[in-house]
Short mmCIF file of C-alpha atoms in Angstrom, two decimals:
data_model
loop_
_atom_site.label_atom_id
_atom_site.label_comp_id
_atom_site.label_asym_id
_atom_site.label_seq_id
_atom_site.Cartn_x
_atom_site.Cartn_y
_atom_site.Cartn_z
CA UNK A 1 111.93 121.25 119.35
CA UNK A 2 113.76 118.80 117.12
CA UNK A 3 112.49 118.49 113.59
CA UNK A 4 113.47 115.31 111.79
CA UNK A 5 113.59 115.63 108.01
CA UNK A 6 111.83 113.16 105.75
CA UNK A 7 113.78 110.07 104.85
CA UNK A 8 115.45 110.55 101.43
CA UNK A 9 114.39 107.05 100.43
CA UNK A 10 113.03 103.78 101.75
CA UNK A 11 116.49 102.25 101.95
CA UNK A 12 117.73 104.80 104.44
CA UNK A 13 117.85 103.99 108.15
CA UNK A 14 117.27 106.37 110.99
CA UNK A 15 120.37 107.16 113.02
CA UNK A 16 119.63 108.91 116.33
CA UNK A 17 122.35 111.02 117.96
CA UNK A 18 124.26 109.10 120.66
CA UNK A 19 123.02 111.56 123.30
CA UNK A 20 119.46 110.35 122.70
CA UNK A 21 118.45 107.29 124.62
CA UNK A 22 116.52 105.98 121.65
CA UNK A 23 115.73 102.26 121.74
CA UNK A 24 117.21 99.98 119.10
CA UNK A 25 115.30 100.22 115.86
CA UNK A 26 113.86 103.65 116.66
CA UNK A 27 112.34 104.89 113.44
CA UNK A 28 109.98 107.89 113.05
CA UNK A 29 108.45 106.16 110.02
CA UNK A 30 107.08 103.52 112.39
CA UNK A 31 105.36 106.12 114.55
CA UNK A 32 108.15 106.39 117.09
CA UNK A 33 108.10 109.85 118.62
CA UNK A 34 111.10 111.86 119.73
CA UNK A 35 111.25 112.45 123.48
CA UNK A 36 110.98 116.24 123.91
CA UNK A 37 113.37 115.97 126.86
CA UNK A 38 116.17 114.75 124.60
CA UNK A 39 118.89 117.33 123.89
CA UNK A 40 119.09 118.92 120.45
CA UNK A 41 121.14 116.89 117.94
CA UNK A 42 124.70 117.99 117.16
CA UNK A 43 124.97 120.57 114.38
CA UNK A 44 124.77 118.96 110.95
CA UNK A 45 123.75 115.59 112.34
CA UNK A 46 122.68 113.22 109.55
CA UNK A 47 119.50 111.50 110.74
CA UNK A 48 119.21 109.32 107.66
CA UNK A 49 122.04 107.12 106.49
CA UNK A 50 122.33 104.19 104.14
CA UNK A 51 122.67 100.86 105.91
CA UNK A 52 126.15 99.41 106.22
CA UNK A 53 124.87 95.87 105.82
CA UNK A 54 125.97 94.47 102.50
CA UNK A 55 123.66 91.90 100.98
CA UNK A 56 124.80 88.33 101.42
CA UNK A 57 123.41 85.12 100.07
CA UNK A 58 122.95 81.95 102.00
CA UNK A 59 121.32 78.60 101.61
CA UNK A 60 117.65 78.33 102.32
CA UNK A 61 118.09 76.05 105.31
CA UNK A 62 120.04 78.79 107.02
CA UNK A 63 122.94 76.54 107.92
CA UNK A 64 125.60 77.83 105.61
CA UNK A 65 126.47 81.23 104.33
CA UNK A 66 127.36 81.43 100.67
CA UNK A 67 129.06 84.56 99.45
CA UNK A 68 129.03 85.80 95.91
CA UNK A 69 132.59 84.58 95.41
CA UNK A 70 131.61 81.07 96.38
CA UNK A 71 128.72 81.11 93.94
CA UNK A 72 131.03 82.30 91.16
CA UNK A 73 133.51 79.61 92.12
CA UNK A 74 130.74 77.02 92.11
CA UNK A 75 129.57 78.06 88.66
CA UNK A 76 133.11 77.93 87.29
CA UNK A 77 133.69 74.52 88.87
CA UNK A 78 130.45 73.20 87.40
CA UNK A 79 131.34 74.56 83.96
CA UNK A 80 134.75 72.94 84.21
CA UNK A 81 133.21 69.62 85.18
CA UNK A 82 130.72 69.78 82.33
CA UNK A 83 133.44 70.67 79.88
CA UNK A 84 135.54 67.73 81.04
CA UNK A 85 132.60 65.39 80.68
CA UNK A 86 131.60 66.62 77.26
CA UNK A 87 135.12 67.22 75.99
CA UNK A 88 134.25 70.68 74.83
CA UNK A 89 137.33 72.30 76.26
CA UNK A 90 140.73 70.76 76.79
CA UNK A 91 139.48 67.22 76.57
CA UNK A 92 141.87 66.29 73.79
CA UNK A 93 140.98 64.47 70.60
CA UNK A 94 138.71 61.46 70.72
CA UNK A 95 140.25 57.98 70.55
CA UNK A 96 137.03 56.28 69.54
CA UNK A 97 135.51 55.63 66.13
CA UNK A 98 136.49 58.44 63.77
CA UNK A 99 139.77 59.21 65.51
CA UNK A 100 143.04 59.26 63.61
CA UNK A 101 146.37 57.76 64.63
CA UNK A 102 149.96 58.28 63.60
CA UNK A 103 152.23 55.56 62.25
CA UNK A 104 153.19 53.07 64.93
CA UNK A 105 156.81 53.00 66.04
CA UNK A 106 156.37 49.30 66.66
CA UNK A 107 155.23 49.49 70.25
CA UNK A 108 153.25 52.69 70.63
CA UNK A 109 150.98 54.82 68.52
CA UNK A 110 149.45 58.16 69.37
CA UNK A 111 146.15 59.72 68.42
CA UNK A 112 146.41 62.82 66.28
CA UNK A 113 144.03 65.25 64.66
CA UNK A 114 142.70 63.86 61.38
CA UNK A 115 143.85 67.02 59.57
CA UNK A 116 147.38 66.47 60.86
CA UNK A 117 149.88 65.35 58.23
CA UNK A 118 151.07 62.66 60.67
CA UNK A 119 147.65 60.97 60.58
CA UNK A 120 148.07 57.54 58.96
CA UNK A 121 145.10 55.52 60.19
CA UNK A 122 141.50 56.18 61.01
CA UNK A 123 139.36 54.10 63.38
CA UNK A 124 136.25 52.84 61.62
CA UNK A 125 135.06 50.38 64.25
CA UNK A 126 135.80 48.96 67.65
CA UNK A 127 135.43 45.21 68.05
CA UNK A 128 136.22 42.67 70.78
CA UNK A 129 138.13 40.60 68.27
CA UNK A 130 140.24 41.84 65.32
CA UNK A 131 138.69 39.16 63.13
CA UNK A 132 135.38 40.94 63.42
CA UNK A 133 136.75 44.16 61.93
CA UNK A 134 135.12 45.23 58.66
CA UNK A 135 136.56 43.85 55.46
CA UNK A 136 138.01 47.17 54.39
CA UNK A 137 139.99 47.40 57.62
CA UNK A 138 143.47 46.06 57.00
CA UNK A 139 144.96 46.81 60.40
CA UNK A 140 143.88 47.22 64.00
CA UNK A 141 145.02 48.86 67.17
CA UNK A 142 145.38 46.79 70.32
CA UNK A 143 144.80 49.00 73.33
CA UNK A 144 144.20 46.26 75.90
CA UNK A 145 147.18 47.43 77.91
CA UNK A 146 145.28 50.64 78.54
CA UNK A 147 142.23 48.83 79.86
CA UNK A 148 140.22 48.92 76.64
CA UNK A 149 138.94 45.42 75.86
CA UNK A 150 138.15 46.33 72.26
CA UNK A 151 140.33 46.50 69.18
CA UNK A 152 140.25 49.59 67.03
CA UNK A 153 139.73 48.66 63.42
CA UNK A 154 141.77 50.91 61.14
CA UNK A 155 141.82 52.05 57.55
CA UNK A 156 144.60 54.17 55.99
CA UNK A 157 143.95 57.89 55.89
CA UNK A 158 143.76 59.39 52.43
CA UNK B 1 145.56 42.72 58.80
CA UNK B 2 148.81 44.16 60.17
CA UNK B 3 148.58 44.70 63.85
CA UNK B 4 149.45 48.04 65.37
CA UNK B 5 150.50 47.75 68.95
CA UNK B 6 149.78 50.27 71.67
CA UNK B 7 147.66 53.43 71.88
CA UNK B 8 147.22 56.39 74.12
CA UNK B 9 144.64 54.60 76.21
CA UNK B 10 141.20 55.37 77.49
CA UNK B 11 139.82 58.81 76.96
CA UNK B 12 137.69 58.65 80.14
CA UNK B 13 134.41 58.95 78.35
CA UNK B 14 133.41 55.37 77.96
CA UNK B 15 132.33 54.76 81.61
CA UNK B 16 129.06 55.46 83.38
CA UNK B 17 128.78 59.13 84.26
CA UNK B 18 126.77 60.05 87.34
CA UNK B 19 125.16 63.47 87.15
CA UNK B 20 123.52 65.02 90.19
CA UNK B 21 121.21 67.97 89.75
CA UNK B 22 118.33 69.55 91.56
CA UNK B 23 116.87 72.76 92.89
CA UNK B 24 117.21 74.67 96.09
CA UNK B 25 116.53 78.12 97.47
CA UNK B 26 119.18 80.67 98.25
CA UNK B 27 118.30 83.58 100.47
CA UNK B 28 119.63 87.05 99.75
CA UNK B 29 119.91 89.05 102.96
CA UNK B 30 118.56 92.53 102.32
CA UNK B 31 118.86 93.85 105.86
CA UNK B 32 119.13 92.98 109.51
CA UNK B 33 117.68 94.40 112.70
CA UNK B 34 115.73 93.64 115.83
CA UNK B 35 112.06 92.74 115.96
CA UNK B 36 109.51 91.20 118.28
CA UNK B 37 109.30 87.53 117.32
CA UNK B 38 105.74 86.25 117.89
CA UNK B 39 107.03 82.71 118.14
CA UNK B 40 109.81 83.39 120.66
CA UNK B 41 107.62 86.02 122.37
CA UNK B 42 110.73 88.15 122.78
CA UNK B 43 112.91 90.68 121.01
CA UNK B 44 115.17 88.90 118.56
CA UNK B 45 117.49 89.79 115.75
CA UNK B 46 116.11 89.19 112.29
CA UNK B 47 117.18 89.07 108.68
CA UNK B 48 115.07 90.48 105.89
CA UNK B 49 115.60 87.95 103.13
CA UNK B 50 114.50 87.33 99.57
CA UNK B 51 114.56 83.75 98.35
CA UNK B 52 115.52 82.66 94.87
CA UNK B 53 115.34 79.20 93.35
CA UNK B 54 118.53 77.91 91.78
CA UNK B 55 119.21 74.97 89.57
CA UNK B 56 122.02 73.01 91.21
CA UNK B 57 124.57 70.78 89.59
CA UNK B 58 126.42 68.51 91.97
CA UNK B 59 124.84 70.58 94.78
CA UNK B 60 126.41 73.75 93.40
CA UNK B 61 123.92 76.49 92.49
CA UNK B 62 124.50 77.17 88.83
CA UNK B 63 121.44 78.72 87.19
CA UNK B 64 119.35 81.34 89.01
CA UNK B 65 115.61 80.83 88.59
CA UNK B 66 112.50 82.57 90.00
CA UNK B 67 112.59 85.12 92.84
CA UNK B 68 110.33 84.50 95.82
CA UNK B 69 108.57 86.92 98.12
CA UNK B 70 110.64 88.87 100.65
CA UNK B 71 110.14 87.77 104.25
CA UNK B 72 111.51 88.29 107.74
CA UNK B 73 113.36 85.41 109.36
CA UNK B 74 113.99 85.19 113.09
CA UNK B 75 117.67 84.50 113.67
CA UNK B 76 116.85 82.41 116.75
CA UNK B 77 113.89 80.19 115.87
CA UNK B 78 114.29 80.53 112.07
CA UNK B 79 110.57 81.12 111.68
CA UNK B 80 109.56 83.27 108.72
CA UNK B 81 107.09 86.14 108.88
CA UNK B 82 105.48 88.61 106.54
CA UNK B 83 107.42 91.86 106.22
CA UNK B 84 104.57 93.67 108.01
CA UNK B 85 105.75 92.15 111.30
CA UNK B 86 108.43 94.83 111.39
CA UNK B 87 105.79 97.47 112.13
CA UNK B 88 105.08 95.78 115.47
CA UNK B 89 107.19 97.48 118.14
CA UNK B 90 109.81 95.50 120.01
CA UNK B 91 109.51 95.22 123.78
CA UNK B 92 112.14 97.93 124.14
CA UNK B 93 110.36 100.21 121.70
CA UNK B 94 107.03 99.56 123.37
CA UNK B 95 108.48 100.27 126.81
CA UNK B 96 109.87 103.52 125.46
CA UNK B 97 106.55 104.47 123.86
CA UNK B 98 104.46 103.69 126.94
CA UNK B 99 106.90 105.54 129.21
CA UNK B 100 106.78 108.56 126.92
CA UNK B 101 102.98 108.40 126.82
CA UNK B 102 102.69 108.17 130.59
CA UNK B 103 105.09 111.05 131.12
CA UNK B 104 103.18 113.17 128.61
CA UNK B 105 99.86 112.34 130.27
CA UNK B 106 100.93 113.25 133.79
CA UNK B 107 102.92 116.26 132.66
CA UNK B 108 99.76 117.58 131.00
CA UNK B 109 97.73 116.81 134.12
CA UNK B 110 100.20 118.63 136.35
CA UNK B 111 100.32 121.52 133.89
CA UNK B 112 96.51 121.65 134.01
CA UNK B 113 96.80 123.05 137.52
CA UNK B 114 96.59 120.04 139.70
CA UNK B 115 100.27 119.83 140.46
CA UNK B 116 100.70 122.97 142.46
CA UNK B 117 100.76 120.98 145.65
CA UNK B 118 103.90 119.12 146.62
CA UNK B 119 101.81 116.09 147.50
CA UNK B 120 100.25 115.86 144.04
CA UNK B 121 103.59 116.22 142.29
CA UNK B 122 104.94 113.39 144.42
CA UNK B 123 101.86 111.34 143.54
CA UNK B 124 102.35 112.02 139.82
CA UNK B 125 106.01 110.98 140.07
CA UNK B 126 104.97 107.78 141.86
CA UNK B 127 102.54 106.98 139.02
CA UNK B 128 105.15 107.63 136.33
CA UNK B 129 108.02 105.67 137.91
CA UNK B 130 106.61 102.20 137.07
CA UNK B 131 106.77 103.15 133.39
CA UNK B 132 110.27 104.64 133.46
CA UNK B 133 112.85 103.98 136.14
CA UNK B 134 113.47 104.73 139.77
CA UNK B 135 115.69 107.68 138.89
CA UNK B 136 112.68 109.67 137.70
CA UNK B 137 111.97 112.42 140.24
CA UNK B 138 110.21 115.69 140.84
CA UNK B 139 112.77 117.65 138.85
CA UNK B 140 112.20 115.38 135.87
CA UNK B 141 108.47 115.94 136.10
CA UNK B 142 108.88 119.71 136.24
CA UNK B 143 111.17 119.48 133.18
CA UNK B 144 108.58 117.31 131.43
CA UNK B 145 105.85 119.86 132.09
CA UNK B 146 107.94 122.34 130.11
CA UNK B 147 109.07 119.84 127.50
CA UNK B 148 105.57 118.61 126.64
CA UNK B 149 104.11 122.12 126.53
CA UNK B 150 102.95 122.79 122.98
CA UNK B 151 102.63 119.11 122.15
CA UNK B 152 99.33 117.25 121.86
CA UNK B 153 98.68 114.13 123.88
CA UNK B 154 97.65 112.40 120.68
CA UNK B 155 101.23 112.74 119.47
CA UNK B 156 102.46 110.44 122.26
CA UNK B 157 99.47 108.24 123.04
CA UNK B 158 98.23 107.80 119.48
CA UNK B 159 101.06 105.48 118.36
CA UNK B 160 100.46 103.32 121.44
CA UNK B 161 96.83 102.50 120.72
CA UNK B 162 97.26 100.12 117.76
CA UNK B 163 99.78 97.93 119.55
CA UNK B 164 98.27 98.01 123.04
CA UNK B 165 95.55 95.68 124.30
CA UNK B 166 92.29 97.23 125.48
CA UNK B 167 92.86 96.36 129.14
CA UNK B 168 96.31 97.95 128.93
CA UNK B 169 94.84 101.18 127.61
CA UNK B 170 92.11 101.05 130.26
CA UNK B 171 94.71 100.55 132.96
CA UNK B 172 96.77 103.48 131.72
CA UNK B 173 93.75 105.78 131.66
CA UNK B 174 92.47 104.47 135.01
CA UNK B 175 95.72 105.61 136.59
CA UNK B 176 95.25 109.11 135.24
CA UNK B 177 91.60 109.23 136.32
CA UNK B 178 92.50 108.06 139.82
CA UNK B 179 95.22 110.68 139.98
CA UNK B 180 92.90 113.42 138.71
CA UNK B 181 90.16 112.59 141.20
CA UNK B 182 92.50 112.42 144.21
CA UNK B 183 91.65 115.95 145.30
CA UNK B 184 88.00 115.78 144.35
CA UNK B 185 86.35 116.50 141.04
CA UNK B 186 88.88 117.61 138.43
CA UNK B 187 88.84 121.08 136.95
CA UNK B 188 87.43 121.46 133.43
CA UNK B 189 90.99 121.85 132.11
CA UNK B 190 92.08 118.60 133.76
CA UNK B 191 88.87 116.95 132.62
CA UNK B 192 89.84 117.92 129.09
CA UNK B 193 93.27 116.30 129.55
CA UNK B 194 91.51 113.07 130.57
CA UNK B 195 89.18 113.27 127.58
CA UNK B 196 92.10 113.94 125.25
CA UNK B 197 93.97 110.97 126.71
CA UNK B 198 90.94 108.70 126.27
CA UNK B 199 90.47 109.80 122.67
CA UNK B 200 94.17 109.35 121.89
CA UNK B 201 94.01 105.83 123.33
CA UNK B 202 90.99 105.17 121.09
CA UNK B 203 88.61 104.81 124.03
CA UNK B 204 85.09 106.17 123.57
CA UNK B 205 83.34 108.68 125.87
CA UNK B 206 81.14 105.87 127.16
CA UNK B 207 84.21 103.81 127.88
CA UNK B 208 85.77 106.74 129.72
CA UNK B 209 82.58 107.17 131.78
CA UNK B 210 82.80 103.53 132.78
CA UNK B 211 86.42 103.93 133.84
CA UNK B 212 85.56 107.04 135.87
CA UNK B 213 82.71 105.16 137.58
CA UNK B 214 84.92 102.17 138.34
CA UNK B 215 87.74 104.29 139.71
CA UNK B 216 85.24 106.38 141.72
CA UNK B 217 83.75 103.23 143.23
CA UNK B 218 87.19 101.97 144.21
CA UNK B 219 87.89 105.33 145.85
CA UNK B 220 84.52 105.29 147.65
CA UNK B 221 83.16 108.21 145.65
CA UNK B 222 79.79 108.63 144.02
CA UNK B 223 80.51 109.48 140.37
CA UNK B 224 76.97 109.28 139.12
#
């Protein structure tokens, strides 16, 4: 008579010997009884094993499977997008009000960090017409070529 | 004002930014297997899943929120069921259980002394075959008589009762009663096998008496 040991834990699954004609899902815990006509199990047979199914995650509608890697990728992509939108990481210095610019070479000027020694001008306002710049602004930056319809009103740094 | 020409251009933050967010459930698959789907009315594969709400950003799940209750989902019809559905036997499991129960019942009846005649053994085999397969024969029955010795009928019929309709249990017991009464009134030992079978199938003594009377009437006997 075959004696089946207790399951070591709820996560274990019953594994009948191949010589038993046990139906799929046979599990003594569900009241399934061993056929006394079945041959004895092989010596040392492990009746209880941990399932080989690894947990997976998928969308609730059941259409797509989403693995852990994809979720991690999604989170990273979302963080990257947010960082680009907010300029927290790698967005470069602002070119709006408060930004600092180096001395113009006559045709081009570049934005620099305000603590940079090359900083010569600071933007104090952005106006559609240079004549509307504040009185203390003695120069302006024309960035129309770059699609910005406004002029950046400047004051010297320091 | 002295004009300064040029600039590095737009920083990309002055336009309208469209943000899409929302919530949706992700299902974590805890296990798979086969179950009897009440909706499909058939054995189907299933997934044991646990849902979890996620905050999504541009349709990408970003922040995990509350866990839901674990449930069983049919892989075919996608219907969800309480985890308790897994205790219901599949058709294959039920066929196995009923075959085992029938074999145990008739093996006990034969062992009770009725099966010493070749004719009765053949009759017992004929009653078992519908539950098993055509390959079941006299030798199998003799082997079963030995195999089921020392085992109680309750062990094999008991698990059947909760998942078997009343008329199914009546039919199973009626077969045994008809078999037992073939050669006249059964011996006390065989009568005990019938009583044990009735009790294991959760049929009362009164119910058993009714079955005996019905079977007796169909056989043209007076069982009163």
